[in-house]
């Protein structure tokens, strides 16, 4: 599964990305530690061989070291490697965008294929099962993890994605028309069920059928793109050139970074810097790590840490599809008037801008609490009643963020902010004045009726 670290870098500070360097899973150290140890073993083996060579052979070795040091940098590894990794990263993201999700089909089916009987329910569930089955069959061809999870059709039957009769149909078609994958068969079955539902009157019109078929075709097309990405890869010759050029470069570096006795430019007292190839190690980590990134992302459906977790996609898609077309079919909450029915909200309360936190250890006095009270209907039926119900809502926000709609809110006053306090006082005075005017008008009307 792709290693996620976005929650750890929500803010930028001097330590945010430094903490990422000590992670192991998905890290460059996990990819390189074996190669780095082997490379250092080769480096020191060559160094000790040079020390124990005869004098005449040491002279030849020193000439070869000077030669590799002079011509090593003619290999354009940064250009070749950068272009390769950029191509692989673009292709990796295109893989992800090509993965289809069946939820849009499920929403269409739930909304447009009606019927509360067993047949209607079975049609909706079967269509979505076929859609998820088609995706799973494609993932079996692409992903090593899915191949290990469902190595045979029997495992799909045990998992509930297929029946034995459906397995028999696929095997018969494969035997009769060999040579190509038949992953599109479940999509065909789903389309035929849609046509059957239209003939039975469970779908209102042909336009709706066309929309559902269009969604099924779009899903199938994305599956085809995934299969093409698997068969049409980055040209092998280019991968070979990049890998060979980098390995040849560091093979030459094994000699060019050797300390030779005739060269004293790197000596500091009795300490020879080239005996401890610190910069060569860093260069190896940067360039070979760069190459490993490209190699790991060439196939995003493998077993590496940063490969796609398609098993969780299979489980989530099937579960979500069944919920949409079955459990939530024609289901929705009560339709109520929203809080801003008679107005437009200027802004919504923001908990991040609270004056006092509800769970703050600081004690809050009663004098610091303001009751902002208005009646608000809690149900649709309350709208028809003269005495509206009251709903207590605690708005943990500054006073200036309290909405003008009907709501009971207990908001802590910001004593240090005069504008907030004055705003609250003005609102309270306005409502008090409105209530007084309303009472006066009611009294005048009552007196007029009594005089008559």
Coordinates of C-alpha atoms in Angstrom, one line a residue:
X1 CA 0.0 0.0 0.0
X2 CA 1.2 3.5 -0.8
X3 CA 2.9 5.0 2.3
X4 CA 0.9 8.0 3.3
X5 CA 2.6 10.8 5.3
X6 CA 0.4 13.8 4.5
X7 CA -0.9 14.0 8.1
X8 CA 2.6 14.5 9.3
X9 CA 3.3 17.5 7.0
X10 CA 0.2 19.6 7.6
X11 CA 2.4 22.5 8.7
X12 CA 5.9 23.5 7.6
X13 CA 8.5 23.9 10.3
X14 CA 12.2 23.1 10.6
X15 CA 11.4 19.6 11.9
X16 CA 8.5 18.5 9.7
X17 CA 10.4 17.0 6.9
X18 CA 13.4 16.0 9.1
X19 CA 11.1 13.6 10.9
X20 CA 10.3 11.9 7.6
X21 CA 13.9 11.0 7.2
X22 CA 13.8 8.6 10.1
X23 CA 10.9 6.5 8.7
X24 CA 11.7 3.0 7.6
X25 CA 8.6 1.8 5.7
X26 CA 8.8 3.0 2.1
X27 CA 12.1 4.7 2.7
X28 CA 15.1 4.9 0.6
X29 CA 17.1 3.1 3.3
X30 CA 14.8 0.1 3.0
X31 CA 15.4 -0.1 -0.7
X32 CA 19.2 0.4 -0.6
X33 CA 20.7 -1.0 2.4
X34 CA 21.6 -4.4 0.8
X35 CA 23.1 -2.8 -2.3
X36 CA 25.0 -0.2 -0.2
X37 CA 26.6 -2.9 2.0
X38 CA 27.6 -4.9 -1.0
X39 CA 29.0 -1.8 -2.7
X40 CA 31.1 -0.9 0.3
X41 CA 32.4 -4.4 0.6
X42 CA 33.6 -4.3 -3.0
X43 CA 35.2 -0.9 -2.4
X44 CA 37.2 -2.0 0.6
X45 CA 38.1 -5.3 -1.1
X46 CA 39.6 -3.5 -4.0
X47 CA 41.4 -1.2 -1.6
X48 CA 43.0 -4.1 0.3
X49 CA 44.0 -5.8 -3.0
X50 CA 45.7 -2.6 -4.1
X51 CA 47.7 -2.4 -0.8
X52 CA 49.1 -6.0 -1.1
X53 CA 49.9 -5.7 -4.9
X54 CA 53.6 -5.7 -5.9
X55 CA 55.1 -2.3 -6.7
X56 CA 54.9 -2.7 -10.5
X57 CA 51.3 -3.8 -10.3
X58 CA 50.5 -0.9 -8.0
X59 CA 51.7 1.5 -10.6
X60 CA 49.4 0.0 -13.2
X61 CA 46.5 0.2 -10.8
X62 CA 47.3 3.8 -10.0
X63 CA 47.3 4.6 -13.7
X64 CA 43.9 3.0 -14.1
X65 CA 42.5 5.0 -11.1
X66 CA 43.7 8.2 -12.7
X67 CA 42.1 7.2 -16.0
X68 CA 38.7 6.5 -14.4
X69 CA 38.8 9.7 -12.4
X70 CA 39.4 11.7 -15.6
X71 CA 36.7 10.2 -17.7
X72 CA 34.1 9.0 -15.2
X73 CA 31.8 12.0 -15.5
X74 CA 31.3 11.7 -19.3
X75 CA 28.3 9.4 -18.5
X76 CA 25.2 11.8 -18.3
X77 CA 23.5 9.9 -15.5
X78 CA 21.6 12.8 -14.2
X79 CA 19.9 13.6 -17.5
X80 CA 19.2 9.9 -18.4
X81 CA 18.0 9.1 -14.9
X82 CA 15.8 12.2 -14.5
X83 CA 14.0 11.6 -17.8
X84 CA 13.4 8.0 -16.9
X85 CA 12.0 8.7 -13.4
X86 CA 9.8 11.5 -14.8
X87 CA 8.4 9.1 -17.4
X88 CA 7.7 6.5 -14.8
X89 CA 6.1 8.9 -12.3
X90 CA 3.8 10.2 -15.0
X91 CA 2.8 6.7 -16.0
X92 CA 2.3 5.7 -12.3
X93 CA -0.2 8.5 -11.8
X94 CA -1.9 7.6 -15.1
X95 CA -2.3 4.1 -13.7
X96 CA -4.1 5.5 -10.6
X97 CA -6.4 7.7 -12.7
X98 CA -7.3 4.8 -14.9
X99 CA -8.6 2.7 -12.0
X100 CA -12.5 2.8 -12.3
X101 CA -14.8 3.0 -9.3
X102 CA -18.3 1.6 -9.5
X103 CA -20.1 4.0 -7.2
X104 CA -21.4 6.2 -10.0
X105 CA -23.0 3.1 -11.6
X106 CA -24.4 2.1 -8.2
X107 CA -26.0 5.5 -7.8
X108 CA -27.6 5.3 -11.3
X109 CA -28.9 1.8 -10.6
X110 CA -30.3 2.7 -7.1
X111 CA -32.1 5.8 -8.5
X112 CA -33.4 4.4 -11.8
X113 CA -34.0 0.7 -11.4
X114 CA -37.1 0.5 -9.2
X115 CA -38.8 -2.3 -7.4
X116 CA -39.0 -3.3 -3.7
X117 CA -39.7 -6.9 -4.4
X118 CA -37.1 -9.7 -4.4
X119 CA -36.6 -9.6 -8.2
X120 CA -35.9 -5.8 -8.2
X121 CA -33.5 -6.1 -5.3
X122 CA -31.7 -9.1 -6.9
X123 CA -31.3 -7.2 -10.2
X124 CA -29.7 -4.2 -8.5
X125 CA -27.3 -6.3 -6.4
X126 CA -26.4 -8.6 -9.3
X127 CA -25.6 -5.8 -11.6
X128 CA -23.2 -4.3 -9.0
X129 CA -21.7 -7.7 -8.3
X130 CA -20.9 -8.2 -11.9
X131 CA -19.3 -4.7 -12.1
X132 CA -17.1 -5.5 -9.1
X133 CA -16.4 -9.0 -10.5
X134 CA -15.1 -7.5 -13.7
X135 CA -12.8 -5.2 -11.8
X136 CA -11.5 -8.1 -9.7
X137 CA -10.8 -10.2 -12.8
X138 CA -8.7 -7.4 -14.2
X139 CA -6.9 -6.9 -10.9
X140 CA -6.1 -10.7 -10.9
X141 CA -4.2 -10.2 -14.1
X142 CA -2.4 -7.0 -12.9
X143 CA -1.7 -7.4 -9.2
X144 CA 0.4 -10.0 -7.5
X145 CA -1.5 -9.5 -4.2
X146 CA -4.9 -10.2 -5.9
X147 CA -3.4 -13.3 -7.6
X148 CA -2.3 -14.6 -4.3
X149 CA -5.7 -13.9 -2.8
X150 CA -7.8 -15.3 -5.6
X151 CA -5.6 -17.7 -7.5
X152 CA -8.6 -19.6 -9.0
X153 CA -12.2 -19.1 -9.9
X154 CA -13.1 -21.3 -6.9
X155 CA -11.7 -18.7 -4.6
X156 CA -14.0 -16.0 -6.1
X157 CA -16.9 -18.4 -5.6
X158 CA -16.0 -18.8 -1.9
X159 CA -15.7 -15.0 -1.6
X160 CA -19.2 -14.5 -3.0
X161 CA -18.3 -12.7 -6.2
X162 CA -19.3 -15.6 -8.4
X163 CA -21.5 -18.7 -8.6
X164 CA -20.5 -22.0 -10.0
X165 CA -22.8 -21.6 -13.0
X166 CA -21.1 -18.3 -13.9
X167 CA -17.7 -19.9 -13.6
X168 CA -18.8 -22.6 -16.1
X169 CA -20.0 -20.0 -18.6
X170 CA -16.6 -18.2 -18.5
X171 CA -14.7 -21.4 -18.8
X172 CA -16.9 -22.5 -21.8
X173 CA -16.3 -19.1 -23.5
X174 CA -12.6 -19.4 -22.9
X175 CA -12.5 -22.9 -24.3
X176 CA -14.6 -22.0 -27.4
X177 CA -12.8 -18.7 -28.1
X178 CA -9.3 -19.0 -26.7
X179 CA -6.5 -16.4 -26.9
X180 CA -7.8 -13.3 -25.2
X181 CA -9.1 -12.4 -21.8
X182 CA -12.8 -12.4 -21.2
X183 CA -12.9 -9.9 -18.4
X184 CA -15.6 -8.0 -20.1
X185 CA -18.1 -10.8 -19.8
X186 CA -19.6 -9.7 -16.4
X187 CA -20.1 -6.2 -17.9
X188 CA -22.1 -7.8 -20.7
X189 CA -24.2 -9.7 -18.2
X190 CA -24.9 -6.5 -16.3
X191 CA -26.0 -4.7 -19.5
X192 CA -28.3 -7.5 -20.4
X193 CA -29.9 -7.3 -16.9
X194 CA -30.5 -3.6 -17.5
X195 CA -32.3 -4.4 -20.8
X196 CA -34.4 -7.0 -19.0
X197 CA -35.4 -4.5 -16.3
X198 CA -36.4 -2.0 -19.0
X199 CA -38.6 -4.7 -20.7
X200 CA -40.3 -5.4 -17.3
X201 CA -41.0 -1.7 -16.7
X202 CA -38.6 -1.4 -13.8
X203 CA -36.8 1.4 -15.7
X204 CA -39.0 4.2 -16.9
X205 CA -37.6 5.1 -20.3
X206 CA -34.9 4.3 -22.9
X207 CA -33.0 7.5 -22.1
X208 CA -32.3 6.1 -18.6
X209 CA -31.2 2.8 -20.1
X210 CA -28.8 4.7 -22.4
X211 CA -27.3 6.6 -19.4
X212 CA -26.7 3.3 -17.4
X213 CA -25.2 1.6 -20.5
X214 CA -23.0 4.6 -21.0
X215 CA -21.7 4.3 -17.4
X216 CA -21.0 0.6 -17.9
X217 CA -19.1 1.3 -21.1
X218 CA -17.0 4.0 -19.4
X219 CA -16.2 1.5 -16.6
X220 CA -15.2 -1.2 -19.1
X221 CA -13.1 1.3 -21.1
X222 CA -11.1 2.2 -18.0
X223 CA -10.5 -1.5 -17.4
X224 CA -9.2 -1.8 -20.9
X225 CA -6.8 1.1 -20.4
X226 CA -5.4 -0.7 -17.3
X227 CA -4.9 -3.9 -19.3
X228 CA -3.1 -1.9 -22.0
X229 CA -0.8 -0.3 -19.5
X230 CA 0.1 -3.8 -18.3
X231 CA 0.9 -5.1 -21.8
X232 CA 2.4 -1.9 -23.3
X233 CA 5.2 -0.9 -20.9
X234 CA 8.1 1.5 -21.0
X235 CA 10.4 0.2 -23.8
X236 CA 12.8 -2.4 -22.4
X237 CA 15.8 -0.9 -24.2
X238 CA 15.4 2.4 -22.4
X239 CA 15.2 0.7 -19.0
X240 CA 18.3 -1.3 -19.9
X241 CA 20.2 1.9 -20.9
X242 CA 19.3 3.7 -17.7
X243 CA 20.2 0.7 -15.5
X244 CA 23.4 -0.2 -17.3
X245 CA 24.7 3.4 -17.4
X246 CA 24.2 3.9 -13.7
X247 CA 25.8 0.6 -12.8
X248 CA 28.8 1.3 -15.1
X249 CA 29.2 4.7 -13.5
X250 CA 29.4 3.4 -10.0
X251 CA 31.6 0.5 -11.1
X252 CA 34.1 3.1 -12.4
X253 CA 33.6 5.0 -9.1
X254 CA 34.9 2.0 -7.2
X255 CA 38.3 2.7 -8.7
X256 CA 38.2 6.5 -9.2
X257 CA 37.5 7.1 -5.5
X258 CA 40.3 4.8 -4.3
X259 CA 43.2 6.3 -2.4
X260 CA 46.5 5.8 -4.1
X261 CA 49.9 6.3 -2.4
X262 CA 51.2 8.5 -5.2
X263 CA 48.4 11.1 -4.7
X264 CA 48.8 13.0 -1.4
X265 CA 46.2 15.8 -2.3
X266 CA 43.6 14.1 0.0
X267 CA 45.9 13.6 3.0
X268 CA 45.2 15.5 6.1
X269 CA 47.9 14.6 8.5
X270 CA 47.8 10.8 8.9
X271 CA 44.1 10.6 7.8
X272 CA 43.3 9.7 4.3
X273 CA 39.9 10.9 3.2
X274 CA 39.4 8.5 0.3
X275 CA 39.9 5.5 2.6
X276 CA 36.5 6.5 4.0
X277 CA 34.3 7.3 0.9
X278 CA 31.7 9.4 2.6
X279 CA 30.8 11.5 -0.5
X280 CA 30.7 8.3 -2.6
X281 CA 28.2 6.8 -0.2
X282 CA 26.0 9.9 -0.4
X283 CA 26.3 9.9 -4.2
X284 CA 25.3 6.2 -4.2
X285 CA 22.3 6.9 -2.0
X286 CA 21.1 9.8 -4.2
X287 CA 21.5 8.2 -7.6
X288 CA 20.8 4.5 -6.9
X289 CA 17.9 5.7 -4.7
X290 CA 16.6 7.7 -7.6
X291 CA 16.8 4.7 -9.8
X292 CA 15.1 2.5 -7.2
X293 CA 12.2 4.9 -7.1
X294 CA 11.7 4.5 -10.9
X295 CA 12.1 0.7 -10.7
X296 CA 9.5 0.4 -7.8
X297 CA 6.9 2.5 -9.7
X298 CA 7.2 0.8 -13.0
X299 CA 4.6 -1.7 -11.9
X300 CA 2.3 -0.1 -9.2
X301 CA 0.4 -3.4 -8.8
X302 CA 3.3 -5.3 -7.3
X303 CA 4.3 -6.0 -3.7
X304 CA 6.4 -2.9 -2.9
X305 CA 5.5 -0.5 -0.1
X306 CA 4.3 2.2 -2.5
X307 CA 2.2 -0.1 -4.7
X308 CA -1.5 0.3 -4.8
X309 CA -3.5 -1.6 -2.2
X310 CA -6.0 -3.1 -4.6
X311 CA -7.3 -5.6 -2.2
X312 CA -8.8 -2.9 0.0
X313 CA -10.3 -1.4 -3.2
X314 CA -12.1 -4.6 -4.0
X315 CA -13.6 -4.9 -0.5
X316 CA -14.6 -1.3 -0.4
X317 CA -16.2 -1.2 -3.8
X318 CA -18.3 -4.3 -3.2
X319 CA -19.5 -3.2 0.2
X320 CA -20.2 0.4 -0.9
X321 CA -22.1 -0.8 -4.0
X322 CA -24.3 -3.1 -2.0
X323 CA -25.1 -0.3 0.5
X324 CA -26.1 2.1 -2.2
X325 CA -28.3 -0.2 -4.3
X326 CA -29.8 -2.2 -1.4
X327 CA -29.6 -0.7 2.1
X328 CA -29.9 2.9 1.0
X329 CA -32.2 2.3 -2.0
X330 CA -34.9 5.1 -2.0
X331 CA -33.8 6.0 1.5
X332 CA -33.0 9.6 2.7
X333 CA -33.5 11.6 5.9
X334 CA -36.5 13.7 6.7
X335 CA -36.8 16.8 4.5
X336 CA -36.6 19.8 6.8
X337 CA -36.3 23.5 6.5
X338 CA -32.6 24.4 7.0
X339 CA -31.4 26.8 9.6
X340 CA -30.9 29.6 7.1
X341 CA -34.4 29.3 5.5
X342 CA -35.2 33.0 5.6
X343 CA -31.7 34.4 5.2
X344 CA -28.4 33.9 3.6
X345 CA -25.5 33.0 5.9
X346 CA -22.7 35.4 5.9
X347 CA -20.3 32.9 7.4
X348 CA -20.4 29.7 9.3
X349 CA -19.1 29.1 12.9
X350 CA -15.5 28.1 13.0
X351 CA -14.3 26.0 15.9
X352 CA -10.7 26.9 15.2
X353 CA -11.6 30.5 16.1
X354 CA -13.2 29.8 19.4
X355 CA -12.8 32.4 22.2
X356 CA -12.8 29.7 24.9
X357 CA -12.6 25.9 24.3
X358 CA -15.4 23.9 25.9
X359 CA -12.9 21.5 27.4
X360 CA -10.6 24.3 28.6
X361 CA -9.3 23.8 32.1
X362 CA -9.9 27.5 32.8
X363 CA -13.1 28.0 34.9
X364 CA -15.8 30.1 33.3
X365 CA -18.0 32.3 35.5
X366 CA -21.6 32.7 34.9
X367 CA -21.0 36.4 34.1
X368 CA -18.9 35.3 31.2
X369 CA -21.7 33.3 29.6
X370 CA -24.3 34.8 27.3
X371 CA -27.5 33.1 26.4
X372 CA -28.4 33.8 22.8
X373 CA -31.9 32.4 22.5
X374 CA -34.4 32.1 19.8
X375 CA -37.1 29.5 18.9
X376 CA -36.2 27.2 16.1
X377 CA -38.4 24.4 14.6
X378 CA -36.8 21.0 15.0
X379 CA -39.1 19.0 12.7
X380 CA -41.1 19.7 9.6
X381 CA -44.4 19.4 11.6
X382 CA -43.2 22.0 14.1
X383 CA -43.4 24.6 11.2
X384 CA -47.2 24.2 11.3
X385 CA -47.4 24.8 15.0
X386 CA -47.7 28.2 16.6
X387 CA -45.4 27.3 19.5
X388 CA -42.1 26.2 17.9
X389 CA -39.9 23.7 19.6
X390 CA -36.6 24.7 21.1
X391 CA -33.3 23.0 20.2
X392 CA -30.3 23.7 22.4
X393 CA -27.1 24.0 20.5
X394 CA -23.8 25.1 21.9
X395 CA -21.9 27.2 19.4
X396 CA -18.3 27.0 20.3
X397 CA -17.3 30.1 18.3
X398 CA -16.7 33.8 18.7
X399 CA -19.8 35.9 19.2
X400 CA -19.5 37.6 15.8
X401 CA -19.8 34.1 14.2
X402 CA -23.1 33.2 15.8
X403 CA -25.6 33.0 12.9
X404 CA -28.6 35.3 12.8
X405 CA -31.0 32.3 12.3
X406 CA -33.1 30.8 15.0
X407 CA -30.9 28.9 17.4
X408 CA -30.2 28.7 21.1
X409 CA -26.5 29.2 21.6
X410 CA -24.4 29.7 24.7
X411 CA -21.4 31.6 23.6
X412 CA -18.6 32.7 25.8
X413 CA -18.0 36.4 25.8
X414 CA -14.6 37.6 24.8
X415 CA -14.0 40.1 27.6
X416 CA -10.9 41.5 25.9
X417 CA -12.8 42.1 22.7
X418 CA -15.1 45.1 23.0
X419 CA -16.5 44.7 19.5
X420 CA -17.8 41.2 20.2
X421 CA -19.4 42.3 23.5
X422 CA -21.0 45.3 21.9
X423 CA -22.3 43.3 19.0
X424 CA -24.0 40.9 21.4
X425 CA -25.5 43.8 23.4
X426 CA -26.9 45.4 20.2
X427 CA -28.5 42.1 19.1
X428 CA -30.1 41.6 22.5
X429 CA -31.4 45.2 22.5
X430 CA -32.9 44.8 19.0
X431 CA -34.7 41.6 20.0
X432 CA -35.9 43.2 23.2
X433 CA -37.3 46.1 21.2
X434 CA -38.9 43.8 18.7
X435 CA -40.6 41.8 21.5
X436 CA -41.8 45.1 23.2
X437 CA -43.3 46.3 19.9
X438 CA -44.9 43.0 19.3
X439 CA -46.5 43.0 22.8
X440 CA -47.7 46.6 22.4
X441 CA -49.4 45.8 19.1
X442 CA -51.1 42.8 20.6
X443 CA -52.3 44.8 23.6
X444 CA -53.6 47.6 21.3
X445 CA -55.5 45.0 19.2
X446 CA -57.0 43.5 22.3
X447 CA -58.1 46.9 23.6
X448 CA -59.7 47.7 20.3
X449 CA -61.7 44.5 20.3
X450 CA -62.8 45.1 23.9
X451 CA -64.0 48.6 23.0
X452 CA -66.0 47.3 20.1

